mmCIF file with all atom_site columns, C-alpha atoms and ligand atoms in Angstrom:
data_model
loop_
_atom_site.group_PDB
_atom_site.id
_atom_site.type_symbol
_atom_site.label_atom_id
_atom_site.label_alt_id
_atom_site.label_comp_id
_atom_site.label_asym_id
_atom_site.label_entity_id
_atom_site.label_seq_id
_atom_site.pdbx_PDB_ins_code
_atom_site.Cartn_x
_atom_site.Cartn_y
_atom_site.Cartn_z
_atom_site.occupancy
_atom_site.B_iso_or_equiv
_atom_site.pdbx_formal_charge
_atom_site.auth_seq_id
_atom_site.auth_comp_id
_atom_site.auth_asym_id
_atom_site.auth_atom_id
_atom_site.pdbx_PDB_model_num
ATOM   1   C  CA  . UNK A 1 1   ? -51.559 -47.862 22.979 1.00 61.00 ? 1   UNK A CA  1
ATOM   2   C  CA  . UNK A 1 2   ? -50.678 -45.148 25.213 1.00 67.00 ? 2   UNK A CA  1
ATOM   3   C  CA  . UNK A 1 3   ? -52.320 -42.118 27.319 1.00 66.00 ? 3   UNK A CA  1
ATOM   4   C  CA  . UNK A 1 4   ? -51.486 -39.226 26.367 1.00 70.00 ? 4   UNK A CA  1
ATOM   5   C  CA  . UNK A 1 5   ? -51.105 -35.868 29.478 1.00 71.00 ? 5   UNK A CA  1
ATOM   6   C  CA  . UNK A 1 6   ? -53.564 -33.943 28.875 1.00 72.00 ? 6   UNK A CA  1
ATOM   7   C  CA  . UNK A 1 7   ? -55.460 -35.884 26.583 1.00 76.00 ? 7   UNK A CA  1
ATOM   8   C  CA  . UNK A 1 8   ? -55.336 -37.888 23.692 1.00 79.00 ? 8   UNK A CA  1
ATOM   9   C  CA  . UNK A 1 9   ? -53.875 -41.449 22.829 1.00 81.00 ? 9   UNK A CA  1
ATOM   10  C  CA  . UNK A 1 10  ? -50.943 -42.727 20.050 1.00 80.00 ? 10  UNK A CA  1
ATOM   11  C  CA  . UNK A 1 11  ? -50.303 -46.155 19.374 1.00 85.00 ? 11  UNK A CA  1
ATOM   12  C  CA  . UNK A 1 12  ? -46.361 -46.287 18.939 1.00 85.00 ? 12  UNK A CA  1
ATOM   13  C  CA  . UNK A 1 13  ? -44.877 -49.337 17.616 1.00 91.00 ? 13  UNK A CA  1
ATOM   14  C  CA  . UNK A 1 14  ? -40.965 -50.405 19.968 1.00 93.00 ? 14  UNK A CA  1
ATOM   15  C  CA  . UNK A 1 15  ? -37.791 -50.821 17.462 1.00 93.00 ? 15  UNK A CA  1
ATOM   16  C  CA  . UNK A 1 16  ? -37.083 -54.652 17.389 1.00 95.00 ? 16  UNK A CA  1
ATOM   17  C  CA  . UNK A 1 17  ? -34.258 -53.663 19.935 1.00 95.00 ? 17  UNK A CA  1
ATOM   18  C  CA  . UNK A 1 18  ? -36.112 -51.859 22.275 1.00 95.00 ? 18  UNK A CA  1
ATOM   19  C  CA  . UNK A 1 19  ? -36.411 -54.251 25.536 1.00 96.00 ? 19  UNK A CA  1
ATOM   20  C  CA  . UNK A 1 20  ? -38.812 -51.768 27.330 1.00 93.00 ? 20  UNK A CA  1
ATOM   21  C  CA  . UNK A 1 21  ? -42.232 -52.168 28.651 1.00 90.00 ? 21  UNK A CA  1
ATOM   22  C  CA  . UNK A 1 22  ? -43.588 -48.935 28.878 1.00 88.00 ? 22  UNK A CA  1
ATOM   23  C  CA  . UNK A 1 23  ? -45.127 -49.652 31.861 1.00 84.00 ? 23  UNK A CA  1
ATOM   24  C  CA  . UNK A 1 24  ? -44.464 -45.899 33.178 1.00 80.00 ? 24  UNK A CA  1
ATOM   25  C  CA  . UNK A 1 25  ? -45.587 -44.167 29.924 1.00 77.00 ? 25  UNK A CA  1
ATOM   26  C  CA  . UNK A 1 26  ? -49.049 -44.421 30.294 1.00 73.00 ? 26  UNK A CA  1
ATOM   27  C  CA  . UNK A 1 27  ? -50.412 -40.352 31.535 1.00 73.00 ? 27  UNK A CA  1
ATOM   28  C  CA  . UNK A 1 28  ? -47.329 -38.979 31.139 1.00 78.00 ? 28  UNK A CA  1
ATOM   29  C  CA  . UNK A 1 29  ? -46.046 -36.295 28.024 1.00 82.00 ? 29  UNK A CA  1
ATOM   30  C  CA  . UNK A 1 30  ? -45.563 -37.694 24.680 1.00 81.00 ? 30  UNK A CA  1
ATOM   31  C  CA  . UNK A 1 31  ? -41.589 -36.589 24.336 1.00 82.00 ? 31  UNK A CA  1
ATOM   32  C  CA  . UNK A 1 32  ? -41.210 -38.735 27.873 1.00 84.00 ? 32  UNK A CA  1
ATOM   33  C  CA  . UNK A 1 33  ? -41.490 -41.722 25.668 1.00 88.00 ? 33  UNK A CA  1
ATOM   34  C  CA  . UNK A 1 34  ? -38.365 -43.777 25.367 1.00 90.00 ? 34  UNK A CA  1
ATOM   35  C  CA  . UNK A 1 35  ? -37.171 -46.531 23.891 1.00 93.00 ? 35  UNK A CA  1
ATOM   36  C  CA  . UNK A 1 36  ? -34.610 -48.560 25.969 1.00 94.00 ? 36  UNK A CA  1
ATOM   37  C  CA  . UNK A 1 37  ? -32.466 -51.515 24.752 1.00 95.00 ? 37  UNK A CA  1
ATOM   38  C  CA  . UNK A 1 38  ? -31.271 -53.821 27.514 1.00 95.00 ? 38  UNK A CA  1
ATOM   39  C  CA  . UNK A 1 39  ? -28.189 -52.908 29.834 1.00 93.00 ? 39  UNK A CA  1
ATOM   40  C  CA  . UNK A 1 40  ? -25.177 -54.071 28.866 1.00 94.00 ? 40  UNK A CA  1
ATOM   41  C  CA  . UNK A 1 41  ? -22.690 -53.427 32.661 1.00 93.00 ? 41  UNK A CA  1
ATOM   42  C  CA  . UNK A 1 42  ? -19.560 -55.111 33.067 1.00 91.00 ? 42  UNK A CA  1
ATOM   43  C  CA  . UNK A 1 43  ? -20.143 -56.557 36.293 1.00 89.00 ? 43  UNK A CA  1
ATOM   44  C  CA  . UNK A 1 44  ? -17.199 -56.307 38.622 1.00 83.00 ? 44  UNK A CA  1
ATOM   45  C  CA  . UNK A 1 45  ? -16.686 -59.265 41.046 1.00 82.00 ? 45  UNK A CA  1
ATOM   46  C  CA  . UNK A 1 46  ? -13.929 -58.378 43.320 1.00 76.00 ? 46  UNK A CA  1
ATOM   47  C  CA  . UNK A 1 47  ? -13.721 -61.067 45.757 1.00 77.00 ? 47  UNK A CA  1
ATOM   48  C  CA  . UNK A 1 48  ? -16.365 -61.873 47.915 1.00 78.00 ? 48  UNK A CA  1
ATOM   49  C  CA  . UNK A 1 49  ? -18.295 -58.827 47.693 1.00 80.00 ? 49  UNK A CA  1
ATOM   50  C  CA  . UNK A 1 50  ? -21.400 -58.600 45.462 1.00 84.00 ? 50  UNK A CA  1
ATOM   51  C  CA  . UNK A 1 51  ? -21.253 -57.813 41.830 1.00 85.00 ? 51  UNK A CA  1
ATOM   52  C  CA  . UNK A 1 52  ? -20.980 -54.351 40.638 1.00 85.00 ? 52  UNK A CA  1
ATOM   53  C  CA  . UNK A 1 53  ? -22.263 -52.778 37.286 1.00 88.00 ? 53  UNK A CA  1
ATOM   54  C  CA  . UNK A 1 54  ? -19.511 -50.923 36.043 1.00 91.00 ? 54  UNK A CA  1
ATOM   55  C  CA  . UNK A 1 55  ? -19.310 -48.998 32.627 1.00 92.00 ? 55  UNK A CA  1
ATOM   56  C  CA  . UNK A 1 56  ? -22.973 -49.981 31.409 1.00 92.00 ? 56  UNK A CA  1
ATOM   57  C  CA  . UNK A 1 57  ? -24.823 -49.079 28.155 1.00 93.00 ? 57  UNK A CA  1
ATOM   58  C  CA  . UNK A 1 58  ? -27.608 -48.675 26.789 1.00 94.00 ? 58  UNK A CA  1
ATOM   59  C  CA  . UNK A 1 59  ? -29.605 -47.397 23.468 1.00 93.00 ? 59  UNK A CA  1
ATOM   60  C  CA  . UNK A 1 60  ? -32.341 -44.646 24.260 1.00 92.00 ? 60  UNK A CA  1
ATOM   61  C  CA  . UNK A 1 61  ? -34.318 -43.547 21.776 1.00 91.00 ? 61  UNK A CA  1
ATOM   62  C  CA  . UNK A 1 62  ? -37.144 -40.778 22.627 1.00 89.00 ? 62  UNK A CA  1
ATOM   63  C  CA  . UNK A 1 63  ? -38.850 -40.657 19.309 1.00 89.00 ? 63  UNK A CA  1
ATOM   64  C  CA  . UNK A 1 64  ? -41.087 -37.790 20.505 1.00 88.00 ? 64  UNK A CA  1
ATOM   65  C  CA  . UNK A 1 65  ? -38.544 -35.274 21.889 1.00 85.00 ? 65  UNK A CA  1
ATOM   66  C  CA  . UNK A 1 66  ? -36.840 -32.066 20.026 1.00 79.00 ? 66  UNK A CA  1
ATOM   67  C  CA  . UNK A 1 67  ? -34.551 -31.059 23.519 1.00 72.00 ? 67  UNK A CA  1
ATOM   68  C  CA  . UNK A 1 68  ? -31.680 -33.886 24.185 1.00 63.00 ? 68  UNK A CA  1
ATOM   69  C  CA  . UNK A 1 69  ? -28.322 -32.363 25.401 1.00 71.00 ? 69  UNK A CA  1
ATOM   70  C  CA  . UNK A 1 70  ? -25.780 -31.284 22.589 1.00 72.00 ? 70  UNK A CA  1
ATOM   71  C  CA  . UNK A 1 71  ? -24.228 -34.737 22.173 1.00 72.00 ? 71  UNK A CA  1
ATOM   72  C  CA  . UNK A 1 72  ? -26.934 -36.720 20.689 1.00 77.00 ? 72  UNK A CA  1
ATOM   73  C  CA  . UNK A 1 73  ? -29.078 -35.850 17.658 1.00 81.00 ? 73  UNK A CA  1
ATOM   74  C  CA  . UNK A 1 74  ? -32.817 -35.111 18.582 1.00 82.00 ? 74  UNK A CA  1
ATOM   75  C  CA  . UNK A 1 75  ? -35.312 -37.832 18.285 1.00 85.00 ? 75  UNK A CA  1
ATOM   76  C  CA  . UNK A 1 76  ? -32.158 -40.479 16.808 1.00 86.00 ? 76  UNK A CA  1
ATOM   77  C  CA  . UNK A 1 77  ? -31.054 -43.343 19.134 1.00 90.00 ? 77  UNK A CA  1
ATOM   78  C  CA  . UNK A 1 78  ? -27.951 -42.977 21.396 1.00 91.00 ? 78  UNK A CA  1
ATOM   79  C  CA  . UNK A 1 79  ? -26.192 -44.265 24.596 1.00 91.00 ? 79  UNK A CA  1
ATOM   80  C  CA  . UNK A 1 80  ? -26.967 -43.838 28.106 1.00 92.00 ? 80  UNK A CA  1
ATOM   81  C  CA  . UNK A 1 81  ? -23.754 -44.558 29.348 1.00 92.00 ? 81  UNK A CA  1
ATOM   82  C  CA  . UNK A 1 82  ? -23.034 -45.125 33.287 1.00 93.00 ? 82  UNK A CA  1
ATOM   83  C  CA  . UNK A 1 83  ? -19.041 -45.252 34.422 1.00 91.00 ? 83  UNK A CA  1
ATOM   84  C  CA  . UNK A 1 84  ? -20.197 -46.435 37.928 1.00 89.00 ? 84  UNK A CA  1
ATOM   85  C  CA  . UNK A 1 85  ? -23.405 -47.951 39.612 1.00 82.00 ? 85  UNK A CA  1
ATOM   86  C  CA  . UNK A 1 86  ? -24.145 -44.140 40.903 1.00 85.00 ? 86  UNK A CA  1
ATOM   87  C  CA  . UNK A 1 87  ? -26.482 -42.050 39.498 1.00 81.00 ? 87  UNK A CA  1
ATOM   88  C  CA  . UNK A 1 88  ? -24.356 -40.630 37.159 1.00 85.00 ? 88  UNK A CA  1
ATOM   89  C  CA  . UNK A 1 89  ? -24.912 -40.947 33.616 1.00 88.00 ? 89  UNK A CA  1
ATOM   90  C  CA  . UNK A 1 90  ? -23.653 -39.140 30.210 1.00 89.00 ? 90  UNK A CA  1
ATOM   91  C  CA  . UNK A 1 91  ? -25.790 -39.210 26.504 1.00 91.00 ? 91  UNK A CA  1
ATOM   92  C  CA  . UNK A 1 92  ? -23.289 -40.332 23.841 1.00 92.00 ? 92  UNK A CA  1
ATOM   93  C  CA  . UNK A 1 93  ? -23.477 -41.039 20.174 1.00 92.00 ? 93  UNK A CA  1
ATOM   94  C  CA  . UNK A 1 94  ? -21.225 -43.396 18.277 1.00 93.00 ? 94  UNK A CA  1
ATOM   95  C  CA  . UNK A 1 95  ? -18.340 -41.268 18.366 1.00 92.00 ? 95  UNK A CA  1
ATOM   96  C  CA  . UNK A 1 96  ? -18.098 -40.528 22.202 1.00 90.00 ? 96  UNK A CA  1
ATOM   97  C  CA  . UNK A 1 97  ? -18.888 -44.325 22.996 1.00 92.00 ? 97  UNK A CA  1
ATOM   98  C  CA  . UNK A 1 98  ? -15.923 -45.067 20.678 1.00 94.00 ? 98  UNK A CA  1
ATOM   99  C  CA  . UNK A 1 99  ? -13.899 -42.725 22.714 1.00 92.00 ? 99  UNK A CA  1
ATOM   100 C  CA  . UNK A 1 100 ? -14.895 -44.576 25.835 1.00 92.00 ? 100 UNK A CA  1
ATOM   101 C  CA  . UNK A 1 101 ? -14.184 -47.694 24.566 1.00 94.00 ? 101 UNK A CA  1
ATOM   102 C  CA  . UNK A 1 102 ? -10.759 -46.425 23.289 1.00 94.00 ? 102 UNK A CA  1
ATOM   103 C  CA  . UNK A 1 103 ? -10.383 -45.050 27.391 1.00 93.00 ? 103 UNK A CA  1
ATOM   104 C  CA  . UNK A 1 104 ? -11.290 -48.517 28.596 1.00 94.00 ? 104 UNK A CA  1
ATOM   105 C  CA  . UNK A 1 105 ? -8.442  -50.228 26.576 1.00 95.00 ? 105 UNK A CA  1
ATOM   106 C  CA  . UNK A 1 106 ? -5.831  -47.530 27.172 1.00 94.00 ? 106 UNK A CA  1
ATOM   107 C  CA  . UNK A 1 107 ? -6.809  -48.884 31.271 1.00 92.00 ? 107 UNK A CA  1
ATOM   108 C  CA  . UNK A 1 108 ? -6.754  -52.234 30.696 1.00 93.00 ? 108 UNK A CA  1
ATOM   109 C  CA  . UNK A 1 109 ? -3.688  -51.966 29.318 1.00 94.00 ? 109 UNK A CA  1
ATOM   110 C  CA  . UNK A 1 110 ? -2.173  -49.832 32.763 1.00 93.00 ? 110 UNK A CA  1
ATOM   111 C  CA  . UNK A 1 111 ? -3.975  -52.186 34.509 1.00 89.00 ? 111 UNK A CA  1
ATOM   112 C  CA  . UNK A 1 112 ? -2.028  -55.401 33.019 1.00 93.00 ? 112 UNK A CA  1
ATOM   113 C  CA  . UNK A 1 113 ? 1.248   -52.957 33.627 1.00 92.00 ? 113 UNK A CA  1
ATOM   114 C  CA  . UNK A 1 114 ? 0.484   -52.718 37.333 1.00 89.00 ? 114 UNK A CA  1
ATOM   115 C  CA  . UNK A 1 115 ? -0.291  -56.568 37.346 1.00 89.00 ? 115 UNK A CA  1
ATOM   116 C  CA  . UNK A 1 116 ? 2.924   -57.340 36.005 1.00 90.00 ? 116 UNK A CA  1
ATOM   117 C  CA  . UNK A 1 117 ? 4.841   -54.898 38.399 1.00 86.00 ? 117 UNK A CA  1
ATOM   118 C  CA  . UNK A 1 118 ? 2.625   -56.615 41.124 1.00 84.00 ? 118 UNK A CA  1
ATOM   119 C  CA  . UNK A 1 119 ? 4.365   -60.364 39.845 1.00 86.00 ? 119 UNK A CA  1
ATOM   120 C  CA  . UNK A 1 120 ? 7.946   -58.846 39.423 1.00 87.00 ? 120 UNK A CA  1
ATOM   121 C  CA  . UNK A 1 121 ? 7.730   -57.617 42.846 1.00 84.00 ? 121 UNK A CA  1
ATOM   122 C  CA  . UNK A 1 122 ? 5.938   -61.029 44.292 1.00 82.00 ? 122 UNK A CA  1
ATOM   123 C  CA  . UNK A 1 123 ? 8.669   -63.083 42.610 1.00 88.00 ? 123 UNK A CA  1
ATOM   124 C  CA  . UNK A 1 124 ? 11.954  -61.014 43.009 1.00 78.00 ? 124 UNK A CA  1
ATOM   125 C  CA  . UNK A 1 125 ? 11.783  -61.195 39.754 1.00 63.00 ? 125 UNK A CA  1
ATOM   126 C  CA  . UNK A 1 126 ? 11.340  -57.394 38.301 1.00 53.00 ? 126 UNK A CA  1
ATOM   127 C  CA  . UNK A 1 127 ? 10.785  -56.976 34.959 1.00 51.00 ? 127 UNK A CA  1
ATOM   128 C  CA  . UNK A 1 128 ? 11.036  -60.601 34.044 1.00 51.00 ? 128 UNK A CA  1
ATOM   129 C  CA  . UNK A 1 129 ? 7.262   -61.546 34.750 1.00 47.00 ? 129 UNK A CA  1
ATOM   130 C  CA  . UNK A 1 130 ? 6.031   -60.831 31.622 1.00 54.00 ? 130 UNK A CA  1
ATOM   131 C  CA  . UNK A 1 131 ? 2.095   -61.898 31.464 1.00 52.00 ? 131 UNK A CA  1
ATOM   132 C  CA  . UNK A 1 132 ? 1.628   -65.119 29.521 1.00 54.00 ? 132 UNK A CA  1
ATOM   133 C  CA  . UNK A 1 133 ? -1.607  -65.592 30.341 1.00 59.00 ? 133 UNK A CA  1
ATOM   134 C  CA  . UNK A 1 134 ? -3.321  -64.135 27.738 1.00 61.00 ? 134 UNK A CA  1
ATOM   135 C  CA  . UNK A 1 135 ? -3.891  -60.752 28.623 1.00 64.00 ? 135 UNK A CA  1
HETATM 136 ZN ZN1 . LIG B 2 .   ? -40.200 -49.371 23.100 1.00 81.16 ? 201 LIG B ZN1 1
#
């Protein structure tokens, strides 16, 4: 059950994904509604510091709302995805998280180059410390 602005009351039944509690719905506008999923953040230990969400996701759905930006379809579900742990964020739908996801394995794979440049240099050994560890 939920307050309407203005007046007025809907009862709106979550997806079975959304992990939201709607505890900032009540007395707002209806098209402020959203469904959330929970986060899903790589989160970056680098040594001792403290973890770091890094490229996080999440489904939004606002069920009531007809303006979104021109990447995601009105009303449908997409991604709220966040590169960093700032406060920037971009709306994505299947296709642009794809494209991310293609970006983040294009890195790792630059990132296992400069780790094996980083052992061929450590060992005297350059070009010969191929990684066998798995990645
Ligand atoms: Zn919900």
């Amino acid at each position: 059950m939920r307050r309407i602005n203005g007046g007025g009351v809907i009862e709106e039944t979550c997806p079975s994904w959304c992990a939201g509690d709607h505890q900032d719905d009540q007395a707002t506008d209806l098209d402020d509604l959203a469904h959330s999923s929970t986060v899903t953040a790589l989160q970056m230990r680098v040594n001792a510091a403290a973890p770091s969400p890094l490229l996080s996701a999440a489904i939004l759905q606002s069920p009531y709302e007809d303006v979104t930006s021109e990447r995601v379809t009105p009303r449908a579900p997409y991604v709220v995805f966040a590169p960093s742990d700032d406060d920037f964020t971009i709306e994505l739908d299947a296709d642009g998280l794809a494209d991310v996801i293609a970006q983040i394995r294009q890195h790792a794979d630059r990132l296992v180059q400069v780790r094996n440049q980083l052992m061929a240099l450590r060992t005297g050994m350059k070009g010969t410390a191929a990684m066998s560890d798995g990645l």
